[in-house]
């Protein structure tokens, strides 16, 4: 399920200066779809796919977490976790 919690939260700082703690696939997908600074990016798409695969039981929470971290790097979003 998208809301399966990750082993460690990821704290991101968005371009507007706000910070969010992301703890599960649902929060990651919501951020990727709603507040992400771009609508493109191969790693963003991979992270979304990992979150949806998590929802279907086809990916682990850790795989989705790592894909989300990669998307943060691609988008130049400060992420710790």
CSV table of C-alpha atoms in Angstrom, one decimal:
chain,number,residue,atom,x,y,z
A,1,UNK,CA,0.0,0.0,0.0
A,2,UNK,CA,1.1,3.5,-0.7
A,3,UNK,CA,1.0,4.4,3.0
A,4,UNK,CA,3.4,1.7,4.1
A,5,UNK,CA,6.0,3.5,6.1
A,6,UNK,CA,9.6,3.7,5.2
A,7,UNK,CA,12.4,2.7,7.6
A,8,UNK,CA,13.6,6.4,7.7
A,9,UNK,CA,11.8,9.6,6.9
A,10,UNK,CA,13.2,11.9,4.2
A,11,UNK,CA,13.1,15.6,5.0
A,12,UNK,CA,12.9,17.7,1.9
A,13,UNK,CA,13.3,21.5,1.4
A,14,UNK,CA,11.2,22.7,-1.5
A,15,UNK,CA,12.2,25.6,-3.8
A,16,UNK,CA,9.8,27.9,-1.9
A,17,UNK,CA,11.8,27.2,1.3
A,18,UNK,CA,9.2,25.0,3.0
A,19,UNK,CA,10.2,21.7,4.5
A,20,UNK,CA,8.3,18.4,4.6
A,21,UNK,CA,9.0,15.1,6.2
A,22,UNK,CA,8.1,12.3,3.8
A,23,UNK,CA,7.5,8.9,5.6
A,24,UNK,CA,5.7,6.7,3.0
A,25,UNK,CA,4.9,6.2,-0.6
A,26,UNK,CA,1.6,8.0,-0.4
A,27,UNK,CA,3.3,11.2,0.8
A,28,UNK,CA,6.0,10.9,-1.8
A,29,UNK,CA,3.5,10.4,-4.6
A,30,UNK,CA,1.5,13.4,-3.4
A,31,UNK,CA,4.6,15.6,-3.4
A,32,UNK,CA,5.8,14.3,-6.8
A,33,UNK,CA,2.4,15.0,-8.4
A,34,UNK,CA,1.4,18.2,-6.5
A,35,UNK,CA,4.4,20.3,-5.4
A,36,UNK,CA,7.3,19.0,-7.5
A,37,UNK,CA,9.1,21.9,-9.3
A,38,UNK,CA,8.9,20.2,-12.7
A,39,UNK,CA,6.5,17.9,-14.5
A,40,UNK,CA,9.2,15.9,-16.2
A,41,UNK,CA,12.3,14.0,-15.3
A,42,UNK,CA,13.1,10.3,-15.8
A,43,UNK,CA,13.9,9.8,-12.1
A,44,UNK,CA,10.6,11.5,-11.1
A,45,UNK,CA,8.8,9.1,-13.3
A,46,UNK,CA,10.7,6.2,-11.8
A,47,UNK,CA,9.9,7.3,-8.3
A,48,UNK,CA,6.2,7.6,-9.1
A,49,UNK,CA,6.3,4.1,-10.6
A,50,UNK,CA,8.0,2.8,-7.5
A,51,UNK,CA,5.3,4.3,-5.3
A,52,UNK,CA,2.6,2.8,-7.4
A,53,UNK,CA,4.4,-0.6,-7.4
A,54,UNK,CA,4.6,-0.4,-3.6
A,55,UNK,CA,0.8,0.1,-3.6
A,56,UNK,CA,0.4,-3.1,-5.6
A,57,UNK,CA,2.8,-5.1,-3.4
A,58,UNK,CA,5.4,-5.3,-6.2
A,59,UNK,CA,8.0,-3.1,-4.6
A,60,UNK,CA,9.4,-2.6,-1.1
A,61,UNK,CA,9.0,0.6,0.9
A,62,UNK,CA,12.8,0.9,0.7
A,63,UNK,CA,12.9,0.7,-3.1
A,64,UNK,CA,10.3,3.5,-3.3
A,65,UNK,CA,12.2,5.5,-0.7
A,66,UNK,CA,15.5,5.2,-2.7
A,67,UNK,CA,13.7,6.1,-5.9
A,68,UNK,CA,12.3,9.2,-4.3
A,69,UNK,CA,15.7,10.2,-3.1
A,70,UNK,CA,17.0,9.9,-6.7
A,71,UNK,CA,14.2,12.1,-7.9
A,72,UNK,CA,15.1,14.7,-5.3
A,73,UNK,CA,18.7,14.8,-6.6
A,74,UNK,CA,17.5,15.1,-10.2
A,75,UNK,CA,15.2,18.0,-9.3
A,76,UNK,CA,17.9,19.6,-7.1
A,77,UNK,CA,15.7,19.4,-4.0
A,78,UNK,CA,17.6,19.3,-0.8
A,79,UNK,CA,16.8,16.0,0.9
A,80,UNK,CA,18.1,14.4,4.1
A,81,UNK,CA,17.3,10.9,5.1
